[in-house]
């Protein structure tokens, strides 16, 4: 898709305006209700859908298909990232009314960092086509690793600060408590960070690790930097509301890792096939409609099986609780 500099500028300004509006609406710290989160989640999804349809009408069907495939993939990967966000919020004991501010600024930081990653990835791909082999192999490895972790039932119970964050804290110092929405305060004549600033940086910089699989994944669906950027932007910009909407449902998505591993493995194979094709080897290439069908189908199946498994687990736990209660009651009667 041929994108002019004017379109790039208009798109970036438009996204900046949406971020500004989102910040203005949620500028007052408050506890986000499920209703509010649901309404804004729908708004962001509709905006992404309208953008994709705009690509269809003013661009072409391939660009639109690539956007939707990329957006759905990035959105599904971002849901998995919410698990880590929950751990970070717990680690820093973020007050509930400040969490929406943390996520908003953290997502903006993540978007800036991903833009840098996308620009670097596009430059590398333009110069070295063999990088598709590396991207493909990395995604297949990541898919296998996700399966291994899911089978081992390894749940992260804590989150460790990265080296960059520790360096920042050591250099500037951190206040011992939250001070509303302030990011810096003066303590004993020294300007120090507040815990709110630290957790914002944690959310934003942790996304670098997420980008290591999400950026190669979307480049496996499209090599158009404009589509890669916009798909990432729309997926990230609705992440804050999604956090509050499905926060309580995250633990029920027990098969999410399996679903994501299938998607990443599929895109990895797609990348390898594309690399072989670019090298002159006659191999079939996977089309965007097929990619959309596979990604969408896997997510639907994963969600359904996760909810069924969670329901059965809840029923087993309820039955065990009843049995334990009956046992205690019989022991009391016998005594």
Coordinates of C-alpha atoms in Angstrom, one line a residue:
X1 CA 0.0 0.0 0.0
X2 CA 1.5 3.3 -1.1
X3 CA 1.2 5.7 1.9
X4 CA 2.1 9.4 1.5
X5 CA 3.8 11.5 4.1
X6 CA 0.6 13.5 4.4
X7 CA -1.4 10.3 5.3
X8 CA 1.2 9.4 7.9
X9 CA 1.0 12.8 9.5
X10 CA -2.8 12.8 9.5
X11 CA -2.9 9.3 11.0
X12 CA -0.5 10.1 13.8
X13 CA -2.3 13.4 14.5
X14 CA -5.6 11.5 14.5
X15 CA -4.3 8.9 16.9
X16 CA -2.8 11.6 19.1
X17 CA -6.2 13.3 19.2
X18 CA -7.8 10.0 20.3
X19 CA -5.3 9.5 23.0
X20 CA -5.8 13.2 24.2
X21 CA -9.6 12.7 24.3
X22 CA -9.1 9.4 26.2
X23 CA -6.9 11.2 28.7
X24 CA -9.3 14.2 29.0
X25 CA -12.2 11.9 29.6
X26 CA -10.4 9.8 32.3
X27 CA -8.3 12.7 33.7
X28 CA -10.0 12.5 37.1
X29 CA -8.8 9.5 39.0
X30 CA -11.6 7.1 39.7
X31 CA -12.6 3.4 40.0
X32 CA -13.5 2.2 36.5
X33 CA -16.8 0.3 36.5
X34 CA -17.5 -2.7 34.3
X35 CA -20.1 -0.6 32.4
X36 CA -17.7 2.2 31.6
X37 CA -15.0 -0.3 30.6
X38 CA -17.4 -2.1 28.4
X39 CA -18.7 1.0 26.6
X40 CA -15.2 2.2 25.8
X41 CA -14.0 -1.2 24.8
X42 CA -16.8 -1.3 22.2
X43 CA -15.9 2.3 21.1
X44 CA -12.2 1.3 20.5
X45 CA -13.2 -1.9 18.6
X46 CA -15.7 0.1 16.5
X47 CA -13.0 2.7 15.7
X48 CA -10.6 -0.1 14.7
X49 CA -13.3 -1.6 12.5
X50 CA -14.1 1.7 10.8
X51 CA -10.4 2.2 10.1
X52 CA -10.1 -1.2 8.6
X53 CA -13.2 -0.5 6.4
X54 CA -11.6 2.8 5.4
X55 CA -8.6 0.9 4.1
X56 CA -11.0 -1.3 2.1
X57 CA -12.8 1.6 0.5
X58 CA -9.9 4.0 0.0
X59 CA -7.1 1.5 -0.3
X60 CA -7.6 -2.1 -1.3
X61 CA -9.0 -5.4 0.1
X62 CA -5.5 -6.7 0.8
X63 CA -4.6 -3.8 3.0
X64 CA -7.9 -4.1 4.9
X65 CA -7.4 -7.9 5.4
X66 CA -3.9 -7.4 6.6
X67 CA -5.0 -4.8 9.1
X68 CA -7.8 -6.9 10.5
X69 CA -5.5 -10.0 10.7
X70 CA -2.8 -7.9 12.4
X71 CA -5.2 -6.2 14.8
X72 CA -6.8 -9.4 15.9
X73 CA -3.4 -11.0 16.4
X74 CA -2.1 -8.1 18.4
X75 CA -5.3 -7.8 20.4
X76 CA -5.1 -11.5 21.4
X77 CA -1.5 -11.2 22.4
X78 CA -2.3 -8.1 24.4
X79 CA -4.9 -10.0 26.4
X80 CA -2.1 -12.4 27.5
X81 CA 0.0 -9.3 28.5
X82 CA -2.8 -8.3 30.9
X83 CA -1.7 -11.1 33.2
X84 CA 1.6 -9.3 33.7
X85 CA -0.1 -6.0 34.1
X86 CA -2.2 -7.5 37.0
X87 CA 1.0 -8.7 38.6
X88 CA 2.7 -5.3 38.3
X89 CA -0.3 -3.5 39.8
X90 CA -0.2 -5.9 42.7
X91 CA 3.5 -5.6 43.1
X92 CA 3.3 -1.8 43.5
X93 CA 0.0 -1.9 45.4
X94 CA -1.5 0.6 43.0
X95 CA -4.7 2.2 44.5
X96 CA -7.7 1.2 42.4
X97 CA -8.6 4.8 41.5
X98 CA -5.2 5.4 40.0
X99 CA -4.9 2.2 37.9
X100 CA -6.6 3.8 34.9
X101 CA -4.1 6.6 34.9
X102 CA -1.2 4.2 35.2
X103 CA -2.5 2.1 32.2
X104 CA -3.1 5.2 30.0
X105 CA 0.4 6.6 30.4
X106 CA 2.0 3.1 30.4
X107 CA 0.3 2.3 27.1
X108 CA 1.4 5.6 25.5
X109 CA 5.0 4.7 26.5
X110 CA 4.5 1.2 25.0
X111 CA 3.2 2.7 21.8
X112 CA 6.3 5.0 21.4
X113 CA 8.6 2.1 22.1
X114 CA 6.8 -0.2 19.6
X115 CA 7.0 2.5 17.0
X116 CA 10.7 2.4 17.3
X117 CA 10.7 -1.4 17.0
X118 CA 8.5 -1.2 14.0
X119 CA 10.7 1.3 12.2
X120 CA 13.8 -0.8 13.0
X121 CA 12.0 -4.0 11.8
X122 CA 10.8 -2.4 8.6
X123 CA 14.4 -1.1 7.8
X124 CA 15.9 -4.6 8.5
X125 CA 13.3 -6.4 6.3
X126 CA 13.9 -3.9 3.5
X127 CA 17.6 -4.6 3.5
X128 CA 17.8 -8.3 4.5
X129 CA 15.0 -10.6 3.3
X130 CA 16.6 -13.5 5.1
X131 CA 15.5 -12.0 8.4
X132 CA 12.1 -13.7 7.7
X133 CA 13.8 -17.0 8.5
X134 CA 14.9 -15.6 11.9
X135 CA 11.5 -14.2 12.6
X136 CA 9.8 -17.4 11.6
X137 CA 12.1 -19.6 13.7
X138 CA 11.7 -17.3 16.7
X139 CA 7.9 -17.4 16.6
X140 CA 7.9 -21.2 16.2
X141 CA 10.3 -21.4 19.2
X142 CA 8.1 -19.1 21.2
X143 CA 5.0 -21.2 20.3
X144 CA 6.8 -24.3 21.6
X145 CA 7.9 -22.5 24.8
X146 CA 4.3 -21.4 25.4
X147 CA 3.0 -24.9 25.1
X148 CA 5.7 -26.2 27.5
X149 CA 4.8 -23.6 30.1
X150 CA 1.1 -24.3 29.7
X151 CA 1.6 -28.1 30.1
X152 CA 3.8 -27.5 33.2
X153 CA 1.0 -25.2 34.6
X154 CA 3.6 -22.6 35.4
X155 CA 1.8 -19.5 36.7
X156 CA 3.8 -16.3 37.5
X157 CA 3.1 -15.4 41.1
X158 CA 5.3 -12.4 41.2
X159 CA 6.9 -9.9 38.9
X160 CA 10.5 -8.8 39.0
X161 CA 11.6 -5.3 38.1
X162 CA 13.8 -5.1 35.0
X163 CA 17.4 -3.7 35.1
X164 CA 16.4 -0.4 33.5
X165 CA 13.7 0.2 36.1
X166 CA 16.1 -0.6 38.9
X167 CA 18.7 1.8 37.5
X168 CA 16.1 4.6 37.3
X169 CA 14.9 4.0 40.8
X170 CA 18.5 4.0 42.1
X171 CA 19.5 7.2 40.2
X172 CA 16.4 9.3 41.1
X173 CA 15.1 7.8 44.3
X174 CA 11.5 6.8 45.0
X175 CA 9.0 8.3 47.5
X176 CA 7.7 5.9 50.2
X177 CA 4.0 6.4 49.3
X178 CA 1.7 7.6 46.5
X179 CA 1.0 11.3 46.3
X180 CA -2.2 11.4 44.2
X181 CA -1.5 11.8 40.5
X182 CA 1.9 13.5 41.1
X183 CA 4.8 11.9 39.3
X184 CA 7.6 13.7 41.1
X185 CA 7.9 15.3 44.6
X186 CA 10.6 17.1 46.5
X187 CA 11.8 15.1 49.4
X188 CA 14.4 16.7 51.7
X189 CA 15.4 19.1 49.0
X190 CA 15.8 16.3 46.4
X191 CA 13.4 15.7 43.5
X192 CA 12.3 12.0 43.6
X193 CA 10.0 9.8 41.7
X194 CA 6.6 8.8 43.1
X195 CA 5.6 5.1 43.0
X196 CA 3.0 6.2 40.4
X197 CA 5.8 7.2 38.0
X198 CA 7.7 4.0 38.7
X199 CA 4.7 1.8 37.9
X200 CA 4.0 3.7 34.7
X201 CA 7.5 3.1 33.6
X202 CA 7.2 -0.6 34.6
X203 CA 4.1 -1.0 32.4
X204 CA 5.7 0.8 29.5
X205 CA 9.1 -0.8 29.5
X206 CA 7.8 -4.3 30.2
X207 CA 6.1 -4.0 26.8
X208 CA 9.5 -4.3 25.2
X209 CA 9.5 -8.0 26.1
X210 CA 6.0 -8.3 24.6
X211 CA 7.1 -6.7 21.4
X212 CA 9.7 -9.4 20.9
X213 CA 7.0 -11.8 19.7
X214 CA 4.2 -9.4 18.7
X215 CA 6.2 -7.4 16.2
X216 CA 7.6 -10.4 14.3
X217 CA 4.1 -11.9 14.4
X218 CA 2.5 -9.0 12.7
X219 CA 5.3 -8.7 10.2
X220 CA 4.4 -12.3 9.3
X221 CA 1.0 -11.0 8.2
X222 CA 2.1 -7.8 6.5
X223 CA 5.3 -6.0 5.6
X224 CA 3.6 -2.7 5.3
X225 CA 4.9 -0.4 8.1
X226 CA 1.7 1.7 8.0
X227 CA -0.5 -1.3 8.7
X228 CA 1.9 -2.7 11.3
X229 CA 1.9 0.6 13.1
X230 CA -1.9 1.3 13.0
X231 CA -2.8 -2.3 14.0
X232 CA -0.5 -2.1 17.0
X233 CA -1.8 1.4 17.9
X234 CA -5.5 0.4 17.9
X235 CA -4.7 -2.9 19.8
X236 CA -2.8 -1.0 22.5
X237 CA -5.1 2.0 22.8
X238 CA -8.1 -0.2 23.8
X239 CA -6.0 -2.1 26.3
X240 CA -6.7 0.1 29.3
X241 CA -10.5 -0.5 29.1
X242 CA -10.0 -4.2 28.4
X243 CA -8.0 -4.5 31.6
X244 CA -10.9 -3.4 33.7
X245 CA -13.5 -5.3 31.6
X246 CA -12.0 -8.8 31.6
X247 CA -9.7 -8.5 34.7
X248 CA -11.9 -10.9 36.6
X249 CA -12.1 -13.3 33.6
X250 CA -8.4 -13.6 32.9
X251 CA -8.0 -16.6 35.2
X252 CA -10.8 -18.3 33.3
X253 CA -8.9 -18.2 30.0
X254 CA -7.0 -21.3 31.0
X255 CA -6.3 -22.4 27.4
X256 CA -5.2 -19.0 26.2
X257 CA -1.5 -20.0 26.1
X258 CA -2.3 -22.9 23.9
X259 CA -4.3 -20.7 21.5
X260 CA -1.6 -18.1 21.3
X261 CA 1.0 -20.8 20.7
X262 CA -1.0 -22.2 17.7
X263 CA -1.3 -18.6 16.3
X264 CA 2.4 -17.8 16.7
X265 CA 3.4 -21.2 15.3
X266 CA 1.1 -20.7 12.3
X267 CA 2.5 -17.3 11.6
X268 CA 6.1 -18.6 12.1
X269 CA 5.4 -21.3 9.4
X270 CA 3.9 -18.6 7.2
X271 CA 7.1 -16.5 7.6
X272 CA 9.3 -19.4 6.7
X273 CA 7.3 -20.2 3.6
X274 CA 7.4 -16.5 2.6
X275 CA 11.2 -16.5 3.1
X276 CA 11.6 -19.6 0.9
X277 CA 9.4 -18.1 -1.7
X278 CA 11.5 -14.9 -1.7
X279 CA 14.6 -17.1 -2.1
X280 CA 13.1 -18.6 -5.3
X281 CA 11.9 -21.9 -3.8
X282 CA 8.5 -22.9 -5.2
X283 CA 6.3 -23.3 -2.1
X284 CA 2.7 -22.4 -1.4
X285 CA 2.1 -19.1 0.5
X286 CA -0.7 -18.7 3.0
X287 CA -3.2 -16.0 2.0
X288 CA -4.6 -13.3 4.3
X289 CA -8.1 -14.7 4.2
X290 CA -6.8 -18.1 5.3
X291 CA -4.7 -16.3 8.1
X292 CA -7.8 -14.5 9.3
X293 CA -9.8 -17.7 9.4
X294 CA -7.2 -19.6 11.3
X295 CA -6.5 -16.8 13.8
X296 CA -10.2 -16.1 14.4
X297 CA -11.1 -19.8 14.6
X298 CA -8.3 -20.6 17.1
X299 CA -9.4 -17.7 19.4
X300 CA -13.0 -18.8 19.3
X301 CA -12.2 -22.4 20.1
X302 CA -9.7 -21.4 22.8
X303 CA -12.3 -19.1 24.5
X304 CA -15.0 -21.8 24.4
X305 CA -12.8 -24.6 25.7
X306 CA -11.3 -22.3 28.4
X307 CA -14.8 -21.3 29.7
X308 CA -15.9 -25.0 29.7
X309 CA -12.7 -26.1 31.6
X310 CA -13.1 -23.2 34.1
X311 CA -16.7 -24.1 34.8
X312 CA -15.8 -27.8 35.4
X313 CA -13.0 -26.8 37.7
X314 CA -15.4 -24.5 39.7
X315 CA -17.9 -27.4 39.9
X316 CA -15.2 -29.8 41.2
X317 CA -14.0 -27.2 43.8
X318 CA -17.6 -26.7 44.9
X319 CA -18.1 -30.4 45.3
X320 CA -14.9 -30.8 47.2
X321 CA -15.9 -28.0 49.6
X322 CA -19.3 -29.6 50.2
X323 CA -17.6 -33.0 50.9
X324 CA -15.1 -31.4 53.3
X325 CA -18.0 -29.6 55.1
X326 CA -19.9 -32.9 55.4
X327 CA -16.8 -34.6 56.8
X328 CA -16.3 -31.9 59.4
X329 CA -20.0 -32.1 60.4
X330 CA -19.9 -35.9 60.8
X331 CA -16.7 -35.7 62.9
X332 CA -18.4 -33.2 65.1
X333 CA -21.5 -35.4 65.6
X334 CA -19.4 -38.4 66.3
X335 CA -17.4 -36.6 68.9

